[in-house]
């Protein structure tokens, strides 16, 4: 099925920049569909389609992610590398942002956290903290729909939620 990135990245980007053509290549797709690691096809893929920019949404701690050597080769080709981060809490994301410093042109995180931990981190000049982009058609489709209530989250995790759902 579609990932969160479809409406957050692809649909929002195509709505805000309709004149720009883009292709998608999923990191796990290389393994599942092509039977190889993304490193083996990404360089050929970007040369075939004359890519100038790659927007990465990495999979936390996954072997499906490109290698640092692949990023280095992409940069040598003059390709602009942008990394999208859904969560910059302690752990993998923030560690990887710093590890990618020699390769990344831009990091964009979709959370805008404020905490003593976040405030103590060194701020990379190429790291933008923004709000999550939203596809305009996700909640306001062209066809009017009656949605009296929308409840997102675990139903039984909190005592008050079943009460609210039945109200």
PDB file of C-alpha atoms in Angstrom:
ATOM      1  CA  UNK A   1       0.000   0.000   0.000  1.00  0.00           C
ATOM      2  CA  UNK A   2       0.899   3.679  -0.149  1.00  0.00           C
ATOM      3  CA  UNK A   3       3.236   5.084   2.450  1.00  0.00           C
ATOM      4  CA  UNK A   4       2.894   8.287   4.423  1.00  0.00           C
ATOM      5  CA  UNK A   5       5.371   9.763   1.957  1.00  0.00           C
ATOM      6  CA  UNK A   6       2.879   9.555  -0.910  1.00  0.00           C
ATOM      7  CA  UNK A   7       0.630  12.296   0.370  1.00  0.00           C
ATOM      8  CA  UNK A   8       3.273  14.159   2.383  1.00  0.00           C
ATOM      9  CA  UNK A   9       6.034  14.297  -0.224  1.00  0.00           C
ATOM     10  CA  UNK A  10       4.845  13.248  -3.656  1.00  0.00           C
ATOM     11  CA  UNK A  11       1.351  14.723  -3.788  1.00  0.00           C
ATOM     12  CA  UNK A  12       2.315  17.929  -1.981  1.00  0.00           C
ATOM     13  CA  UNK A  13       5.357  18.408  -4.213  1.00  0.00           C
ATOM     14  CA  UNK A  14       3.379  17.788  -7.399  1.00  0.00           C
ATOM     15  CA  UNK A  15       0.718  20.287  -6.237  1.00  0.00           C
ATOM     16  CA  UNK A  16       3.249  23.005  -5.396  1.00  0.00           C
ATOM     17  CA  UNK A  17       5.593  22.376  -8.371  1.00  0.00           C
ATOM     18  CA  UNK A  18       3.389  20.937 -11.151  1.00  0.00           C
ATOM     19  CA  UNK A  19       5.904  21.813 -13.881  1.00  0.00           C
ATOM     20  CA  UNK A  20       8.612  19.559 -12.429  1.00  0.00           C
ATOM     21  CA  UNK A  21       8.668  15.923 -13.496  1.00  0.00           C
ATOM     22  CA  UNK A  22       9.862  13.473 -10.883  1.00  0.00           C
ATOM     23  CA  UNK A  23      10.264   9.727 -10.560  1.00  0.00           C
ATOM     24  CA  UNK A  24      10.101   7.613  -7.441  1.00  0.00           C
ATOM     25  CA  UNK A  25      12.273   4.673  -6.573  1.00  0.00           C
ATOM     26  CA  UNK A  26      11.585   2.995  -3.252  1.00  0.00           C
ATOM     27  CA  UNK A  27      14.589   1.748  -1.304  1.00  0.00           C
ATOM     28  CA  UNK A  28      13.011  -1.606  -0.508  1.00  0.00           C
ATOM     29  CA  UNK A  29      11.731  -1.901  -4.089  1.00  0.00           C
ATOM     30  CA  UNK A  30      15.298  -2.405  -5.315  1.00  0.00           C
ATOM     31  CA  UNK A  31      15.578  -5.546  -3.227  1.00  0.00           C
ATOM     32  CA  UNK A  32      12.020  -6.844  -3.598  1.00  0.00           C
ATOM     33  CA  UNK A  33      11.424  -6.061  -7.295  1.00  0.00           C
ATOM     34  CA  UNK A  34      14.908  -6.000  -8.785  1.00  0.00           C
ATOM     35  CA  UNK A  35      16.630  -8.502  -6.503  1.00  0.00           C
ATOM     36  CA  UNK A  36      19.535  -6.203  -5.722  1.00  0.00           C
ATOM     37  CA  UNK A  37      20.604  -3.455  -3.333  1.00  0.00           C
ATOM     38  CA  UNK A  38      19.731   0.159  -4.154  1.00  0.00           C
ATOM     39  CA  UNK A  39      23.459   0.927  -4.590  1.00  0.00           C
ATOM     40  CA  UNK A  40      23.494  -1.386  -7.623  1.00  0.00           C
ATOM     41  CA  UNK A  41      20.805   0.509  -9.528  1.00  0.00           C
ATOM     42  CA  UNK A  42      20.661   4.090  -8.200  1.00  0.00           C
ATOM     43  CA  UNK A  43      23.651   5.503 -10.107  1.00  0.00           C
ATOM     44  CA  UNK A  44      22.401   4.080 -13.424  1.00  0.00           C
ATOM     45  CA  UNK A  45      18.866   5.229 -12.639  1.00  0.00           C
ATOM     46  CA  UNK A  46      19.823   8.861 -12.043  1.00  0.00           C
ATOM     47  CA  UNK A  47      21.996   8.947 -15.162  1.00  0.00           C
ATOM     48  CA  UNK A  48      19.236   7.415 -17.306  1.00  0.00           C
ATOM     49  CA  UNK A  49      16.670   9.983 -16.087  1.00  0.00           C
ATOM     50  CA  UNK A  50      19.146  12.903 -15.836  1.00  0.00           C
ATOM     51  CA  UNK A  51      18.317  13.496 -12.185  1.00  0.00           C
ATOM     52  CA  UNK A  52      19.576  16.742 -10.718  1.00  0.00           C
ATOM     53  CA  UNK A  53      18.106  16.328  -7.233  1.00  0.00           C
ATOM     54  CA  UNK A  54      17.393  13.261  -5.108  1.00  0.00           C
ATOM     55  CA  UNK A  55      15.088  13.481  -2.125  1.00  0.00           C
ATOM     56  CA  UNK A  56      15.736  10.608   0.266  1.00  0.00           C
ATOM     57  CA  UNK A  57      13.386   9.321   2.918  1.00  0.00           C
ATOM     58  CA  UNK A  58      15.519   6.671   4.579  1.00  0.00           C
ATOM     59  CA  UNK A  59      14.281   3.631   6.475  1.00  0.00           C
ATOM     60  CA  UNK A  60      15.482   3.708  10.084  1.00  0.00           C
ATOM     61  CA  UNK A  61      18.525   1.496  10.498  1.00  0.00           C
ATOM     62  CA  UNK A  62      17.703  -0.542   7.390  1.00  0.00           C
ATOM     63  CA  UNK A  63      20.161  -2.308   5.117  1.00  0.00           C
ATOM     64  CA  UNK A  64      17.972  -1.075   2.228  1.00  0.00           C
ATOM     65  CA  UNK A  65      19.395   2.455   2.618  1.00  0.00           C
ATOM     66  CA  UNK A  66      22.127   3.546   0.203  1.00  0.00           C
ATOM     67  CA  UNK A  67      25.702   3.294   1.407  1.00  0.00           C
ATOM     68  CA  UNK A  68      27.905   6.295   2.170  1.00  0.00           C
ATOM     69  CA  UNK A  69      29.949   5.305  -0.869  1.00  0.00           C
ATOM     70  CA  UNK A  70      26.825   5.617  -3.028  1.00  0.00           C
ATOM     71  CA  UNK A  71      26.135   9.102  -1.625  1.00  0.00           C
ATOM     72  CA  UNK A  72      29.745  10.073  -2.355  1.00  0.00           C
ATOM     73  CA  UNK A  73      29.433   8.945  -5.988  1.00  0.00           C
ATOM     74  CA  UNK A  74      26.135  10.812  -6.404  1.00  0.00           C
ATOM     75  CA  UNK A  75      27.726  14.007  -5.101  1.00  0.00           C
ATOM     76  CA  UNK A  76      30.651  13.539  -7.505  1.00  0.00           C
ATOM     77  CA  UNK A  77      28.075  13.482 -10.317  1.00  0.00           C
ATOM     78  CA  UNK A  78      26.881  16.891  -9.105  1.00  0.00           C
ATOM     79  CA  UNK A  79      23.532  15.616  -7.855  1.00  0.00           C
ATOM     80  CA  UNK A  80      21.918  17.622  -5.051  1.00  0.00           C
ATOM     81  CA  UNK A  81      21.061  15.345  -2.113  1.00  0.00           C
ATOM     82  CA  UNK A  82      18.184  16.235   0.193  1.00  0.00           C
ATOM     83  CA  UNK A  83      17.198  14.059   3.151  1.00  0.00           C
ATOM     84  CA  UNK A  84      13.694  14.158   4.644  1.00  0.00           C
ATOM     85  CA  UNK A  85      13.403  13.267   8.345  1.00  0.00           C
ATOM     86  CA  UNK A  86      10.027  12.380   9.829  1.00  0.00           C
ATOM     87  CA  UNK A  87      11.301  12.288  13.398  1.00  0.00           C
ATOM     88  CA  UNK A  88      14.382  13.872  14.935  1.00  0.00           C
ATOM     89  CA  UNK A  89      14.103  12.383  18.391  1.00  0.00           C
ATOM     90  CA  UNK A  90      17.125  10.887  20.119  1.00  0.00           C
ATOM     91  CA  UNK A  91      18.599   7.970  18.239  1.00  0.00           C
ATOM     92  CA  UNK A  92      18.965   6.901  14.645  1.00  0.00           C
ATOM     93  CA  UNK A  93      17.723  10.035  12.839  1.00  0.00           C
ATOM     94  CA  UNK A  94      19.887  12.608  14.588  1.00  0.00           C
ATOM     95  CA  UNK A  95      22.922  10.324  14.514  1.00  0.00           C
ATOM     96  CA  UNK A  96      22.488   9.723  10.791  1.00  0.00           C
ATOM     97  CA  UNK A  97      22.073  13.434  10.044  1.00  0.00           C
ATOM     98  CA  UNK A  98      25.539  14.024  11.456  1.00  0.00           C
ATOM     99  CA  UNK A  99      26.989  10.987   9.647  1.00  0.00           C
ATOM    100  CA  UNK A 100      25.622  12.298   6.336  1.00  0.00           C
ATOM    101  CA  UNK A 101      27.249  15.713   6.790  1.00  0.00           C
ATOM    102  CA  UNK A 102      29.866  15.171   4.034  1.00  0.00           C
ATOM    103  CA  UNK A 103      27.189  14.167   1.498  1.00  0.00           C
ATOM    104  CA  UNK A 104      23.971  16.060   2.240  1.00  0.00           C
ATOM    105  CA  UNK A 105      23.171  19.357   0.621  1.00  0.00           C
ATOM    106  CA  UNK A 106      20.043  19.711   2.724  1.00  0.00           C
ATOM    107  CA  UNK A 107      18.240  18.022   5.610  1.00  0.00           C
ATOM    108  CA  UNK A 108      14.561  18.791   6.168  1.00  0.00           C
ATOM    109  CA  UNK A 109      12.902  17.502   9.308  1.00  0.00           C
ATOM    110  CA  UNK A 110       9.136  17.378   9.633  1.00  0.00           C
ATOM    111  CA  UNK A 111       9.014  17.793  13.321  1.00  0.00           C
ATOM    112  CA  UNK A 112       9.791  21.023  15.037  1.00  0.00           C
ATOM    113  CA  UNK A 113      10.746  19.800  18.496  1.00  0.00           C
ATOM    114  CA  UNK A 114      11.674  21.939  21.452  1.00  0.00           C
ATOM    115  CA  UNK A 115      13.260  20.223  24.398  1.00  0.00           C
ATOM    116  CA  UNK A 116      16.422  20.617  26.452  1.00  0.00           C
ATOM    117  CA  UNK A 117      17.874  17.692  24.479  1.00  0.00           C
ATOM    118  CA  UNK A 118      17.010  19.179  21.065  1.00  0.00           C
ATOM    119  CA  UNK A 119      18.090  22.670  22.118  1.00  0.00           C
ATOM    120  CA  UNK A 120      21.520  21.353  23.173  1.00  0.00           C
ATOM    121  CA  UNK A 121      22.266  19.808  19.766  1.00  0.00           C
ATOM    122  CA  UNK A 122      24.641  21.543  17.386  1.00  0.00           C
ATOM    123  CA  UNK A 123      22.614  23.023  14.565  1.00  0.00           C
ATOM    124  CA  UNK A 124      23.816  22.107  11.116  1.00  0.00           C
ATOM    125  CA  UNK A 125      23.616  25.014   8.689  1.00  0.00           C
ATOM    126  CA  UNK A 126      21.945  22.766   6.111  1.00  0.00           C
ATOM    127  CA  UNK A 127      19.189  21.445   8.421  1.00  0.00           C
ATOM    128  CA  UNK A 128      15.733  23.045   8.078  1.00  0.00           C
ATOM    129  CA  UNK A 129      13.027  22.270  10.615  1.00  0.00           C
ATOM    130  CA  UNK A 130       9.583  22.580   9.073  1.00  0.00           C
ATOM    131  CA  UNK A 131       6.076  21.317   9.603  1.00  0.00           C
ATOM    132  CA  UNK A 132       4.851  18.262   7.749  1.00  0.00           C
ATOM    133  CA  UNK A 133       3.624  19.156   4.257  1.00  0.00           C
ATOM    134  CA  UNK A 134       0.063  18.066   3.640  1.00  0.00           C
ATOM    135  CA  UNK A 135      -1.582  17.063   0.408  1.00  0.00           C
ATOM    136  CA  UNK A 136      -4.446  19.511  -0.148  1.00  0.00           C
ATOM    137  CA  UNK A 137      -6.715  16.723  -1.386  1.00  0.00           C
ATOM    138  CA  UNK A 138      -6.168  14.476   1.632  1.00  0.00           C
ATOM    139  CA  UNK A 139      -8.644  16.203   3.941  1.00  0.00           C
ATOM    140  CA  UNK A 140     -10.456  18.379   1.437  1.00  0.00           C
ATOM    141  CA  UNK A 141     -11.207  16.243  -1.606  1.00  0.00           C
ATOM    142  CA  UNK A 142     -12.866  17.760  -4.692  1.00  0.00           C
ATOM    143  CA  UNK A 143     -16.008  15.784  -3.863  1.00  0.00           C
ATOM    144  CA  UNK A 144     -17.653  16.931  -0.632  1.00  0.00           C
ATOM    145  CA  UNK A 145     -17.793  14.178   1.989  1.00  0.00           C
ATOM    146  CA  UNK A 146     -19.720  14.118   5.224  1.00  0.00           C
ATOM    147  CA  UNK A 147     -17.341  13.200   8.014  1.00  0.00           C
ATOM    148  CA  UNK A 148     -18.999  13.899  11.334  1.00  0.00           C
ATOM    149  CA  UNK A 149     -15.986  12.843  13.372  1.00  0.00           C
ATOM    150  CA  UNK A 150     -12.511  11.560  12.757  1.00  0.00           C
ATOM    151  CA  UNK A 151     -10.616   9.718  15.439  1.00  0.00           C
ATOM    152  CA  UNK A 152      -6.963   8.948  14.810  1.00  0.00           C
ATOM    153  CA  UNK A 153      -5.077   6.855  17.326  1.00  0.00           C
ATOM    154  CA  UNK A 154      -5.337   3.775  19.469  1.00  0.00           C
ATOM    155  CA  UNK A 155      -8.887   3.171  20.611  1.00  0.00           C
ATOM    156  CA  UNK A 156      -8.175   1.441  23.886  1.00  0.00           C
ATOM    157  CA  UNK A 157      -4.850   2.908  24.958  1.00  0.00           C
ATOM    158  CA  UNK A 158      -6.417   5.728  26.957  1.00  0.00           C
ATOM    159  CA  UNK A 159      -9.453   5.437  29.212  1.00  0.00           C
ATOM    160  CA  UNK A 160     -11.335   8.417  27.768  1.00  0.00           C
ATOM    161  CA  UNK A 161     -11.105   7.442  24.081  1.00  0.00           C
ATOM    162  CA  UNK A 162     -13.921   4.833  23.970  1.00  0.00           C
ATOM    163  CA  UNK A 163     -16.181   7.448  25.593  1.00  0.00           C
ATOM    164  CA  UNK A 164     -15.334  10.041  22.938  1.00  0.00           C
ATOM    165  CA  UNK A 165     -15.840   7.606  20.067  1.00  0.00           C
ATOM    166  CA  UNK A 166     -19.315   6.649  21.330  1.00  0.00           C
ATOM    167  CA  UNK A 167     -20.367  10.267  21.917  1.00  0.00           C
TER     168      UNK A 167
END
